[in-house]
Amino acid sequence: MKIKLPTKSLAFRLAVLYGSLFLVATGLVFAVVHLILAHKLLQNLDQDLKEDVSEITTIYLRKGLPALKSLASAELAEEGPNNFFFRILDSEGREVFSVGNSVFKTLPWPDRASESPKFFVFDLTDSLGRVRAVVWRLGEHRMEMAVPLRFNQRILAQIHRAFLWAGVVALLISFPMGFLFAKRSLRQILEIERVARGIVDARDFSRRVPLSGRGDEPDRLAETFNSMLEKLDLYFRELLQIFDNLAHDFKNLLSHLRLLAERALEKRDPEEREELIVRILYESDRFLHLLNVLLDLSEAETGLLKLRRERFPVKDILEEVDQVFRELAVSQGLNFEIRYPDEDLYLFADRARFLQALLNLVDNAFKYTPSGGRIRVEAKRKGEDLVIKVQDSGRGISPEELSRIFDRFYRGRGPERGRGLGLSLARAYVEAHGGEISVESEPGRGSVFYIVLPQTLPVETTHPAKEIVED
Ligand code: ADP
């Protein structure tokens, strides 16, 4: 039977990773413990051998060979022939005395010996295994001593076995534990997947991922996912609203146009008929204008708007604003003031669109300022920028509304109902020129809108006055 591993599951892959890391870590710990222990055991053995060497040296020097031989024989009786070997050779290399298993004699003993003892590890092929040997010279004699490393190796083997068992048990536990742990860590991600799937299947943007409150990475991901859903939800609802508004406007206009056309058909009098046809044209133009605004908005927001830039004095555009609104100001009883810049400032911009942006701001100031109020338009240079300020003493804008007034189709809650496109178009046009539009307002006291355009041109400009440059 072929077992199919769930390699596509992140939890499984993490569990395998945990298990492998655990195995490598255990292996490393094992190697380090083995090295330290082997070294320590050899050190202890060498310490014993050194003590034997110094005892042998003392007895040899003080009491001579016979005493040494009886000491070696006593040692052998204590340790057993396979656990201790001692041999004395004369200067010619002939054996003077030896105790212990004669197999030790077959070791590759070095030919020469110095006065200070030298330690070796030799391998014996028979059951004695590895041995620790020491060789040194005493007078005209050569001393050879050896003990097997068997005991050290036995201790090490026991430790190896213990490690192996511990490793196997830990590995058996680590994989399922790792799997459970990974599954637990991934629970919130699985939850996000479940919610996302639910949204796709049920088209329900009101669903949210429950937060664990731990504030860890998956929790933060869930939080970001929820706030993204919130934004999308809002965006879709706005989009639906925009669609509704447009459909409503279209329906009203078409019904109105149809009614006018029907009436025109009924009229016998050519003058009355012409009057109705002119109204149809006027209404159609109004609607076409709305559609153009929407198209311009989309183009400006996607960076596709083509600007027809030309050089013109800032003063000219302020005069145009004055012309458009002067009469209205008088009829509405508003104090309308235009402050021209102290110096000759020039702009290199799309004149029609820039004027439209400014007119929209001033138009709003007129719409939202009651009779007796004050409206001021002011232009001046600030460093390299041109700043145009449109200030009114009208009803002001609440802090909650402030963040939304530049949104497409956003209309305030006041009685004056516009289409909610004026500010979004103004912002799109200003931004298309590389500028910025901002607002400060205090409810009940009025508002100030700022247009900041970079690179105000001085009088001596590099652009000829009549040249029109398309972006
Ligand atoms: P509208 O056609 O509704 O005026 P705008 O996009 O020009 O659309 O403005 C959006 C909303 O911002 C308005 O409905 C109004 O509530 C608010 N607003 C804009 N300008 C002012 C202002 N000068 N004073 C008070 N409220 C304003």
CSV table of C-alpha atoms and ligand atoms in Angstrom, one decimal:
chain,number,residue,atom,x,y,z
A,1,MET,CA,0.0,0.0,0.0
A,2,LYS,CA,1.3,3.4,-0.9
A,3,ILE,CA,1.1,6.0,1.8
A,4,LYS,CA,0.5,9.5,0.6
A,5,LEU,CA,2.1,12.1,2.7
A,6,PRO,CA,0.3,15.4,3.2
A,7,THR,CA,3.2,17.4,1.8
A,8,LYS,CA,0.9,20.3,0.9
A,9,SER,CA,0.0,20.8,4.5
A,10,LEU,CA,2.1,23.5,6.1
A,11,ALA,CA,1.5,21.9,9.6
A,12,PHE,CA,3.0,18.6,8.3
A,13,ARG,CA,6.0,20.4,6.7
A,14,LEU,CA,6.6,22.3,10.0
A,15,ALA,CA,6.3,19.1,12.0
A,16,VAL,CA,8.9,17.5,9.7
A,17,LEU,CA,11.1,20.6,10.1
A,18,TYR,CA,10.7,20.5,13.9
A,19,GLY,CA,11.5,16.8,14.0
A,20,SER,CA,14.6,17.2,11.7
A,21,LEU,CA,15.9,20.1,13.7
A,22,PHE,CA,15.4,18.2,16.9
A,23,LEU,CA,17.3,15.2,15.4
A,24,VAL,CA,20.2,17.4,14.3
A,25,ALA,CA,20.2,19.2,17.8
A,26,THR,CA,20.2,15.8,19.6
A,27,GLY,CA,23.0,14.5,17.3
A,28,LEU,CA,25.1,17.6,18.1
A,29,VAL,CA,24.6,17.4,21.8
A,30,PHE,CA,25.4,13.7,21.6
A,31,ALA,CA,28.7,14.3,19.7
A,32,VAL,CA,29.7,17.0,22.2
A,33,VAL,CA,28.9,14.9,25.2
A,34,HIS,CA,30.8,12.0,23.6
A,35,LEU,CA,33.9,14.0,23.0
A,36,ILE,CA,34.0,15.6,26.4
A,37,LEU,CA,33.4,12.3,28.2
A,38,ALA,CA,36.0,10.4,26.1
A,39,HIS,CA,38.5,13.1,26.8
A,40,LYS,CA,37.8,13.2,30.5
A,41,LEU,CA,38.0,9.4,30.8
A,42,LEU,CA,41.3,9.3,29.0
A,43,GLN,CA,42.6,12.1,31.2
A,44,ASN,CA,41.6,10.2,34.4
A,45,LEU,CA,43.4,7.1,33.1
A,46,ASP,CA,46.5,9.1,32.2
A,47,GLN,CA,46.5,10.6,35.7
A,48,ASP,CA,46.6,7.0,37.2
A,49,LEU,CA,49.3,6.0,34.8
A,50,LYS,CA,51.4,9.1,35.7
A,51,GLU,CA,51.1,8.2,39.3
A,52,ASP,CA,52.3,4.7,38.5
A,53,VAL,CA,55.2,6.1,36.5
A,54,SER,CA,56.3,8.3,39.3
A,55,GLU,CA,56.0,5.5,41.9
A,56,ILE,CA,58.0,3.1,39.6
A,57,THR,CA,60.7,5.8,39.1
A,58,THR,CA,61.0,6.4,42.8
A,59,ILE,CA,61.3,2.7,43.6
A,60,TYR,CA,63.8,2.1,40.8
A,61,LEU,CA,66.0,5.0,41.9
A,62,ARG,CA,65.8,4.3,45.6
A,63,LYS,CA,65.6,0.5,45.9
A,64,GLY,CA,66.7,-0.8,42.5
A,65,LEU,CA,65.3,-3.4,40.1
A,66,PRO,CA,64.4,-6.3,42.5
A,67,ALA,CA,62.0,-4.0,44.5
A,68,LEU,CA,60.5,-2.8,41.2
A,69,LYS,CA,59.8,-6.3,40.0
A,70,SER,CA,58.0,-7.3,43.2
A,71,LEU,CA,55.9,-4.0,43.0
A,72,ALA,CA,54.9,-4.9,39.4
A,73,SER,CA,54.0,-8.5,40.4
A,74,ALA,CA,51.9,-7.1,43.2
A,75,GLU,CA,50.1,-4.8,40.8
A,76,LEU,CA,49.5,-7.6,38.4
A,77,ALA,CA,48.0,-9.8,41.1
A,78,GLU,CA,45.7,-6.9,41.9
A,79,GLU,CA,44.6,-6.0,38.3
A,80,GLY,CA,44.8,-9.4,36.5
A,81,PRO,CA,47.1,-10.3,33.5
A,82,ASN,CA,44.7,-8.8,30.9
A,83,ASN,CA,44.4,-5.5,32.7
A,84,PHE,CA,48.0,-4.6,33.3
A,85,PHE,CA,51.3,-5.0,31.4
A,86,PHE,CA,54.7,-3.9,32.5
A,87,ARG,CA,58.1,-4.7,30.9
A,88,ILE,CA,61.7,-3.7,31.5
A,89,LEU,CA,64.2,-3.8,28.6
A,90,ASP,CA,67.9,-3.2,28.8
A,91,SER,CA,69.9,-0.8,26.6
A,92,GLU,CA,70.1,-3.4,23.9
A,93,GLY,CA,66.4,-3.9,23.8
A,94,ARG,CA,66.5,-7.3,25.5
A,95,GLU,CA,63.8,-8.1,27.9
A,96,VAL,CA,64.9,-8.0,31.5
A,97,PHE,CA,61.5,-8.5,33.2
A,98,SER,CA,57.8,-8.6,32.2
A,99,VAL,CA,54.4,-9.2,33.8
A,100,GLY,CA,50.9,-9.4,32.2
A,101,ASN,CA,49.5,-11.0,29.1
A,102,SER,CA,52.3,-11.5,26.5
A,103,VAL,CA,50.0,-10.3,23.7
A,104,PHE,CA,50.9,-6.8,24.9
A,105,LYS,CA,54.4,-7.5,23.7
A,106,THR,CA,53.1,-7.5,20.1
A,107,LEU,CA,52.2,-3.9,20.3
A,108,PRO,CA,54.1,-1.5,18.0
A,109,TRP,CA,56.3,-0.2,20.8
A,110,PRO,CA,58.6,2.6,19.7
A,111,ASP,CA,62.3,1.7,19.4
A,112,ARG,CA,63.6,4.7,21.4
A,113,ALA,CA,62.4,6.2,24.7
A,114,SER,CA,63.1,9.5,26.3
A,115,GLU,CA,63.3,10.3,30.0
A,116,SER,CA,60.0,11.9,30.1
A,117,PRO,CA,57.1,9.4,29.7
A,118,LYS,CA,55.4,9.3,26.3
A,119,PHE,CA,51.8,8.2,25.9
A,120,PHE,CA,50.3,6.3,23.0
A,121,VAL,CA,47.0,4.7,22.0
A,122,PHE,CA,47.5,1.4,20.3
A,123,ASP,CA,45.0,-1.0,18.8
A,124,LEU,CA,45.3,-4.7,19.6
A,125,THR,CA,43.6,-7.1,17.2
A,126,ASP,CA,42.5,-9.6,19.8
A,127,SER,CA,39.8,-9.2,22.5
A,128,LEU,CA,41.8,-6.7,24.5
A,129,GLY,CA,40.9,-4.0,22.0
A,130,ARG,CA,42.5,-0.5,22.4
A,131,VAL,CA,45.2,0.1,24.9
A,132,ARG,CA,46.9,3.1,26.5
A,133,ALA,CA,50.6,2.6,26.6
A,134,VAL,CA,53.4,4.6,28.2
A,135,VAL,CA,57.1,4.4,27.5
A,136,TRP,CA,60.0,6.1,29.3
A,137,ARG,CA,63.7,5.6,30.1
A,138,LEU,CA,65.1,5.0,33.5
A,139,GLY,CA,69.0,4.8,33.8
A,140,GLU,CA,70.0,2.3,31.1
A,141,HIS,CA,66.6,0.6,31.2
A,142,ARG,CA,63.5,1.2,29.2
A,143,MET,CA,60.1,0.9,30.9
A,144,GLU,CA,56.9,-0.1,29.0
A,145,MET,CA,53.5,-0.1,30.7
A,146,ALA,CA,50.1,-0.6,29.2
A,147,VAL,CA,46.5,-0.8,30.3
A,148,PRO,CA,43.4,-1.6,28.1
A,149,LEU,CA,40.9,1.2,27.4
A,150,ARG,CA,38.1,-1.4,27.7
A,151,PHE,CA,36.5,0.2,30.7
A,152,ASN,CA,36.4,3.6,29.2
A,153,GLN,CA,34.8,2.1,26.1
A,154,ARG,CA,32.2,0.3,28.1
A,155,ILE,CA,31.1,3.5,29.8
A,156,LEU,CA,31.0,5.3,26.5
A,157,ALA,CA,28.9,2.4,25.0
A,158,GLN,CA,26.4,2.7,27.8
A,159,ILE,CA,26.1,6.4,27.3
A,160,HIS,CA,25.7,5.9,23.5
A,161,ARG,CA,22.9,3.4,24.2
A,162,ALA,CA,21.1,5.8,26.6
A,163,PHE,CA,21.4,8.6,24.1
A,164,LEU,CA,20.1,6.4,21.3
A,165,TRP,CA,17.0,5.4,23.3
A,166,ALA,CA,16.4,8.9,24.5
A,167,GLY,CA,16.8,10.1,20.8
A,168,VAL,CA,14.3,7.5,19.5
A,169,VAL,CA,11.7,8.3,22.2
A,170,ALA,CA,12.1,12.1,21.8
A,171,LEU,CA,11.8,11.7,18.0
A,172,LEU,CA,8.6,9.7,18.4
A,173,ILE,CA,7.2,12.4,20.6
A,174,SER,CA,8.6,15.4,18.7
A,175,PHE,CA,6.9,14.7,15.4
A,176,PRO,CA,3.3,14.5,16.8
A,177,MET,CA,4.0,17.3,19.2
A,178,GLY,CA,5.5,19.4,16.4
A,179,PHE,CA,2.4,18.6,14.3
A,180,LEU,CA,0.0,19.7,17.1
A,181,PHE,CA,2.1,22.8,17.9
A,182,ALA,CA,2.2,23.8,14.2
A,183,LYS,CA,-1.6,23.1,13.9
A,184,ARG,CA,-2.2,25.3,16.9
A,185,SER,CA,0.0,28.1,15.5
A,186,LEU,CA,-1.8,27.9,12.2
A,187,ARG,CA,-5.3,27.8,13.6
A,188,GLN,CA,-5.8,31.5,13.0
A,189,ILE,CA,-4.5,31.3,9.4
A,190,LEU,CA,-6.9,28.4,8.8
A,191,GLU,CA,-9.6,30.6,10.2
A,192,ILE,CA,-8.7,33.4,7.8
A,193,GLU,CA,-8.8,30.9,5.0
A,194,ARG,CA,-12.3,29.7,6.2
A,195,VAL,CA,-13.6,33.3,6.4
A,196,ALA,CA,-12.1,34.2,3.0
A,197,ARG,CA,-13.7,31.0,1.5
A,198,GLY,CA,-17.1,31.9,3.1
A,199,ILE,CA,-16.9,35.4,1.6
A,200,VAL,CA,-16.2,34.0,-1.9
A,201,ASP,CA,-19.0,31.5,-1.6
A,202,ALA,CA,-21.6,33.6,0.1
A,203,ARG,CA,-20.5,37.0,-1.2
A,204,ASP,CA,-20.9,38.2,2.4
A,205,PHE,CA,-18.3,40.9,3.3
A,206,SER,CA,-19.7,41.3,6.8
A,207,ARG,CA,-17.8,38.2,8.1
A,208,ARG,CA,-14.8,38.7,10.3
A,209,VAL,CA,-12.0,36.4,11.7
A,210,PRO,CA,-12.3,36.1,15.5
A,211,LEU,CA,-9.2,37.4,17.3
A,212,SER,CA,-7.3,35.3,19.8
A,213,GLY,CA,-6.2,38.4,21.8
A,214,ARG,CA,-2.7,37.0,22.0
A,215,GLY,CA,-1.4,39.8,19.8
A,216,ASP,CA,1.1,37.4,18.1
A,217,GLU,CA,1.8,37.3,14.3
A,218,PRO,CA,-1.3,35.3,13.3
A,219,ASP,CA,-3.4,37.5,15.5
A,220,ARG,CA,-2.0,40.6,13.8
A,221,LEU,CA,-2.6,39.0,10.4
A,222,ALA,CA,-6.2,38.4,11.4
A,223,GLU,CA,-6.5,42.0,12.5
A,224,THR,CA,-5.1,43.3,9.2
A,225,PHE,CA,-7.3,40.9,7.3
A,226,ASN,CA,-10.4,42.2,9.2
A,227,SER,CA,-9.5,45.8,8.6
A,228,MET,CA,-9.0,45.1,4.9
A,229,LEU,CA,-12.5,43.5,4.9
A,230,GLU,CA,-13.9,46.5,6.6
A,231,LYS,CA,-12.4,48.8,3.9
A,232,LEU,CA,-13.5,46.5,1.1
A,233,ASP,CA,-17.0,46.4,2.6
A,234,LEU,CA,-17.1,50.2,2.8
A,235,TYR,CA,-15.7,50.5,-0.7
A,236,PHE,CA,-18.3,48.1,-2.2
A,237,ARG,CA,-21.1,49.8,-0.4
A,238,GLU,CA,-19.9,53.2,-1.7
A,239,LEU,CA,-19.6,51.8,-5.2
A,240,LEU,CA,-23.2,50.5,-5.0
A,241,GLN,CA,-24.2,53.9,-3.7
A,242,ILE,CA,-22.5,55.6,-6.6
A,243,PHE,CA,-24.1,53.1,-9.0
A,244,ASP,CA,-27.5,53.8,-7.4
A,245,ASN,CA,-27.0,57.5,-7.6
A,246,LEU,CA,-26.0,57.4,-11.3
A,247,ALA,CA,-28.8,55.1,-12.2
A,248,HIS,CA,-31.2,57.4,-10.4
A,249,ASP,CA,-29.8,60.5,-12.2
A,250,PHE,CA,-29.9,58.7,-15.6
A,251,LYS,CA,-33.5,57.6,-15.0
A,252,ASN,CA,-34.6,61.0,-14.0
A,253,LEU,CA,-32.9,62.7,-16.9
A,254,LEU,CA,-34.1,60.3,-19.5
A,255,SER,CA,-37.7,60.5,-18.2
A,256,HIS,CA,-37.4,64.2,-18.2
A,257,LEU,CA,-36.0,64.3,-21.7
A,258,ARG,CA,-38.7,61.9,-22.9
A,259,LEU,CA,-41.4,64.1,-21.4
A,260,LEU,CA,-40.0,67.2,-23.0
A,261,ALA,CA,-39.7,65.4,-26.4
A,262,GLU,CA,-43.3,64.2,-26.2
A,263,ARG,CA,-44.5,67.7,-25.4
A,264,ALA,CA,-42.5,69.1,-28.2
A,265,LEU,CA,-44.2,66.6,-30.6
A,266,GLU,CA,-47.6,67.7,-29.4
A,267,LYS,CA,-46.9,71.4,-29.9
A,268,ARG,CA,-48.2,72.9,-33.1
A,269,ASP,CA,-46.7,76.4,-32.5
A,270,PRO,CA,-43.1,76.3,-33.9
A,271,GLU,CA,-41.9,78.8,-31.2
A,272,GLU,CA,-43.1,76.7,-28.3
A,273,ARG,CA,-41.7,73.6,-30.0
A,274,GLU,CA,-38.3,75.3,-30.4
A,275,GLU,CA,-38.3,76.4,-26.8
A,276,LEU,CA,-38.8,72.8,-25.7
A,277,ILE,CA,-36.0,71.5,-28.0
A,278,VAL,CA,-33.7,74.2,-26.5
A,279,ARG,CA,-34.5,72.8,-23.0
A,280,ILE,CA,-33.8,69.3,-24.2
A,281,LEU,CA,-30.4,70.4,-25.5
A,282,TYR,CA,-29.7,72.3,-22.2
A,283,GLU,CA,-30.6,69.2,-20.1
A,284,SER,CA,-28.5,66.9,-22.4
A,285,ASP,CA,-25.5,69.3,-22.1
A,286,ARG,CA,-25.9,69.3,-18.3
A,287,PHE,CA,-25.8,65.5,-18.3
A,288,LEU,CA,-23.0,65.3,-20.8
A,289,HIS,CA,-21.0,67.7,-18.5
A,290,LEU,CA,-21.6,65.3,-15.6
A,291,LEU,CA,-20.4,62.4,-17.6
A,292,ASN,CA,-17.3,64.3,-18.7
A,293,VAL,CA,-16.6,65.2,-15.1
A,294,LEU,CA,-16.8,61.5,-14.2
A,295,LEU,CA,-14.5,60.5,-17.1
A,296,ASP,CA,-12.0,63.3,-16.2
A,297,LEU,CA,-12.1,62.1,-12.6
A,298,SER,CA,-11.3,58.5,-13.5
A,299,GLU,CA,-8.6,59.6,-15.9
A,300,ALA,CA,-7.1,62.0,-13.3
A,301,GLU,CA,-7.2,59.3,-10.6
A,302,THR,CA,-5.5,56.7,-12.8
A,303,GLY,CA,-2.9,59.2,-14.0
A,304,LEU,CA,-4.2,59.2,-17.6
A,305,LEU,CA,-5.5,62.8,-17.8
A,306,LYS,CA,-3.9,64.8,-20.5
A,307,LEU,CA,-3.2,68.4,-19.4
A,308,ARG,CA,-2.9,71.2,-21.9
A,309,ARG,CA,-0.4,73.4,-20.0
A,310,GLU,CA,0.2,77.0,-20.8
A,311,ARG,CA,1.8,79.9,-19.1
A,312,PHE,CA,-0.5,82.6,-17.6
A,313,PRO,CA,-0.5,85.1,-14.8
A,314,VAL,CA,-2.1,84.0,-11.6
A,315,LYS,CA,-3.8,87.4,-11.5
A,316,ASP,CA,-5.9,86.5,-14.7
A,317,ILE,CA,-7.4,83.4,-13.1
A,318,LEU,CA,-8.3,85.4,-9.9
A,319,GLU,CA,-10.0,88.0,-12.1
A,320,GLU,CA,-12.1,85.3,-13.8
A,321,VAL,CA,-13.2,84.0,-10.4
A,322,ASP,CA,-14.1,87.6,-9.5
A,323,GLN,CA,-16.2,87.9,-12.7
A,324,VAL,CA,-18.1,84.7,-12.1
A,325,PHE,CA,-19.0,85.4,-8.5
A,326,ARG,CA,-19.2,89.2,-8.0
A,327,GLU,CA,-22.9,89.5,-8.9
A,328,LEU,CA,-23.8,86.4,-6.8
A,329,ALA,CA,-22.0,87.9,-3.8
A,330,VAL,CA,-24.0,91.0,-4.0
A,331,SER,CA,-27.3,89.2,-4.5
A,332,GLN,CA,-26.6,86.9,-1.5
A,333,GLY,CA,-25.3,89.7,0.7
A,334,LEU,CA,-21.8,88.2,1.1
A,335,ASN,CA,-18.6,90.1,1.7
A,336,PHE,CA,-16.5,88.7,-1.2
A,337,GLU,CA,-12.9,89.7,-1.4
A,338,ILE,CA,-10.0,88.7,-3.7
A,339,ARG,CA,-6.5,89.3,-2.6
A,340,TYR,CA,-4.1,89.4,-5.5
A,341,PRO,CA,-0.4,88.5,-5.1
A,342,ASP,CA,2.1,91.3,-4.4
A,343,GLU,CA,4.4,90.2,-7.2
A,344,ASP,CA,3.8,89.1,-10.8
A,345,LEU,CA,3.3,85.3,-10.4
A,346,TYR,CA,2.9,83.0,-13.4
A,347,LEU,CA,1.5,79.5,-13.6
A,348,PHE,CA,2.3,76.8,-16.1
A,349,ALA,CA,-0.8,74.8,-15.9
A,350,ASP,CA,-4.0,73.6,-17.7
A,351,ARG,CA,-5.8,76.8,-17.4
A,352,ALA,CA,-9.4,75.5,-17.9
A,353,ARG,CA,-8.9,72.7,-15.4
A,354,PHE,CA,-7.1,74.8,-12.9
A,355,LEU,CA,-9.8,77.4,-13.1
A,356,GLN,CA,-12.5,74.7,-12.7
A,357,ALA,CA,-10.8,73.4,-9.5
A,358,LEU,CA,-10.7,76.9,-8.0
A,359,LEU,CA,-14.3,77.7,-9.1
A,360,ASN,CA,-15.5,74.5,-7.3
A,361,LEU,CA,-13.9,75.6,-4.0
A,362,VAL,CA,-15.3,79.1,-4.3
A,363,ASP,CA,-18.7,77.7,-5.4
A,364,ASN,CA,-18.8,75.6,-2.2
A,365,ALA,CA,-17.9,78.6,-0.1
A,366,PHE,CA,-20.9,80.4,-1.6
A,367,LYS,CA,-23.1,77.4,-1.2
A,368,TYR,CA,-22.3,76.8,2.5
A,369,THR,CA,-22.0,80.4,3.8
A,370,PRO,CA,-25.2,82.1,4.8
A,371,SER,CA,-26.0,85.7,3.9
A,372,GLY,CA,-23.9,88.3,5.8
A,373,GLY,CA,-20.9,86.0,5.8
A,374,ARG,CA,-17.4,86.6,4.4
A,375,ILE,CA,-15.5,84.8,1.6
A,376,ARG,CA,-11.9,85.6,0.8
A,377,VAL,CA,-9.7,84.2,-2.1
A,378,GLU,CA,-6.0,84.9,-1.7
A,379,ALA,CA,-3.0,83.9,-3.7
A,380,LYS,CA,0.7,84.2,-2.7
A,381,ARG,CA,4.0,82.6,-3.1
A,382,LYS,CA,5.5,80.5,-0.4
A,383,GLY,CA,9.0,79.5,-1.2
A,384,GLU,CA,8.9,77.7,-4.5
A,385,ASP,CA,5.1,77.1,-4.2
A,386,LEU,CA,2.0,79.0,-5.1
A,387,VAL,CA,-0.6,78.8,-2.3
A,388,ILE,CA,-4.2,79.7,-3.0
A,389,LYS,CA,-6.5,80.0,0.0
A,390,VAL,CA,-10.3,80.0,-0.2
A,391,GLN,CA,-11.7,81.0,3.2
A,392,ASP,CA,-15.3,81.3,4.2
A,393,SER,CA,-17.2,82.1,7.5
A,394,GLY,CA,-19.8,79.5,6.7
A,395,ARG,CA,-21.2,76.5,8.6
A,396,GLY,CA,-17.9,74.7,8.7
A,397,ILE,CA,-17.3,71.0,8.5
A,398,SER,CA,-17.4,68.4,11.3
A,399,PRO,CA,-14.2,66.4,12.0
A,400,GLU,CA,-16.0,63.1,11.0
A,401,GLU,CA,-17.0,64.7,7.6
A,402,LEU,CA,-13.5,66.2,7.0
A,403,SER,CA,-12.0,62.9,6.1
A,404,ARG,CA,-14.7,62.1,3.5
A,405,ILE,CA,-15.5,65.4,1.7
A,406,PHE,CA,-13.0,64.7,-1.0
A,407,ASP,CA,-14.5,61.3,-1.7
A,408,ARG,CA,-16.4,60.9,-5.0
A,409,PHE,CA,-20.2,61.4,-4.5
A,410,TYR,CA,-19.8,62.3,-0.9
A,411,ARG,CA,-22.5,64.9,0.0
A,412,GLY,CA,-22.8,66.5,3.4
A,413,ARG,CA,-25.9,66.2,5.6
A,414,GLY,CA,-26.9,69.9,5.2
A,415,PRO,CA,-30.0,71.0,3.3
A,416,GLU,CA,-28.0,72.2,0.3
A,417,ARG,CA,-27.7,69.1,-1.9
A,418,GLY,CA,-25.0,69.0,-4.5
A,419,ARG,CA,-23.8,66.0,-6.5
A,420,GLY,CA,-20.8,65.4,-4.3
A,421,LEU,CA,-18.3,65.7,-7.1
A,422,GLY,CA,-17.0,69.2,-6.8
A,423,LEU,CA,-14.2,68.5,-4.3
A,424,SER,CA,-13.1,65.2,-5.7
A,425,LEU,CA,-12.8,66.8,-9.1
A,426,ALA,CA,-10.9,69.8,-7.6
A,427,ARG,CA,-8.5,67.4,-5.9
A,428,ALA,CA,-8.0,65.2,-9.0
A,429,TYR,CA,-7.2,68.3,-11.1
A,430,VAL,CA,-4.8,69.8,-8.5
A,431,GLU,CA,-3.0,66.5,-8.0
A,432,ALA,CA,-2.7,66.0,-11.8
A,433,HIS,CA,-0.7,69.2,-11.7
A,434,GLY,CA,1.5,67.8,-9.0
A,435,GLY,CA,-0.1,69.9,-6.3
A,436,GLU,CA,-2.0,69.3,-3.1
A,437,ILE,CA,-5.3,70.3,-1.7
A,438,SER,CA,-6.1,70.4,2.0
A,439,VAL,CA,-8.7,71.9,4.4
A,440,GLU,CA,-9.0,73.2,7.9
A,441,SER,CA,-12.4,73.8,9.3
A,442,GLU,CA,-14.2,74.5,12.5
A,443,PRO,CA,-18.0,73.8,12.6
A,444,GLY,CA,-20.0,76.9,12.9
A,445,ARG,CA,-17.0,79.2,12.2
A,446,GLY,CA,-16.0,78.5,8.6
A,447,SER,CA,-13.5,76.6,6.5
A,448,VAL,CA,-10.3,77.3,4.7
A,449,PHE,CA,-9.3,75.3,1.6
A,450,TYR,CA,-5.7,75.4,0.4
A,451,ILE,CA,-4.3,74.6,-3.0
A,452,VAL,CA,-0.5,74.3,-3.0
A,453,LEU,CA,1.1,74.1,-6.4
A,454,PRO,CA,4.8,73.6,-6.8
A,455,GLN,CA,7.1,75.5,-9.2
A,456,THR,CA,5.4,78.8,-9.4
A,457,LEU,CA,7.0,80.5,-12.4
A,458,PRO,CA,8.7,83.9,-11.9
A,459,VAL,CA,8.3,86.6,-14.5
A,460,GLU,CA,11.3,85.6,-16.5
A,461,THR,CA,10.2,82.1,-17.3
A,462,THR,CA,11.7,79.6,-19.8
A,463,HIS,CA,8.3,78.8,-21.2
A,464,PRO,CA,7.1,81.2,-23.9
A,465,ALA,CA,3.8,82.9,-23.1
A,466,LYS,CA,1.8,81.4,-25.9
A,467,GLU,CA,3.1,77.9,-26.0
A,468,ILE,CA,0.7,75.1,-25.0
A,469,VAL,CA,2.2,71.8,-24.0
A,470,GLU,CA,0.2,68.7,-23.8
A,471,ASP,CA,1.3,66.2,-21.1
B,1,ADP,P1,-21.3,69.1,-3.2
B,1,ADP,O1,-21.7,69.1,-4.6
B,1,ADP,O2,-22.2,68.4,-2.2
B,1,ADP,O3,-20.9,70.5,-2.7
B,1,ADP,P2,-18.5,68.7,-2.9
B,1,ADP,O4,-17.6,67.5,-3.3
B,1,ADP,O5,-18.1,70.0,-3.5
B,1,ADP,O6,-20.0,68.2,-3.2
B,1,ADP,O7,-18.5,68.8,-1.4
B,1,ADP,C1,-18.7,67.6,-0.6
B,1,ADP,C2,-19.3,68.0,0.8
B,1,ADP,O8,-18.3,68.8,1.5
B,1,ADP,C3,-20.4,69.0,0.7
B,1,ADP,O9,-21.6,68.2,0.5
B,1,ADP,C4,-20.4,69.7,2.0
B,1,ADP,O10,-21.0,69.0,3.0
B,1,ADP,C5,-18.9,69.7,2.3
B,1,ADP,N1,-18.3,71.1,2.0
B,1,ADP,C6,-17.5,71.4,0.9
B,1,ADP,N2,-17.1,72.6,1.0
B,1,ADP,C7,-17.6,73.2,2.1
B,1,ADP,C8,-17.6,74.5,2.7
B,1,ADP,N3,-16.9,75.5,2.2
B,1,ADP,N4,-18.2,74.6,3.9
B,1,ADP,C9,-18.9,73.6,4.5
B,1,ADP,N5,-19.0,72.4,3.9
B,1,ADP,C10,-18.4,72.1,2.8
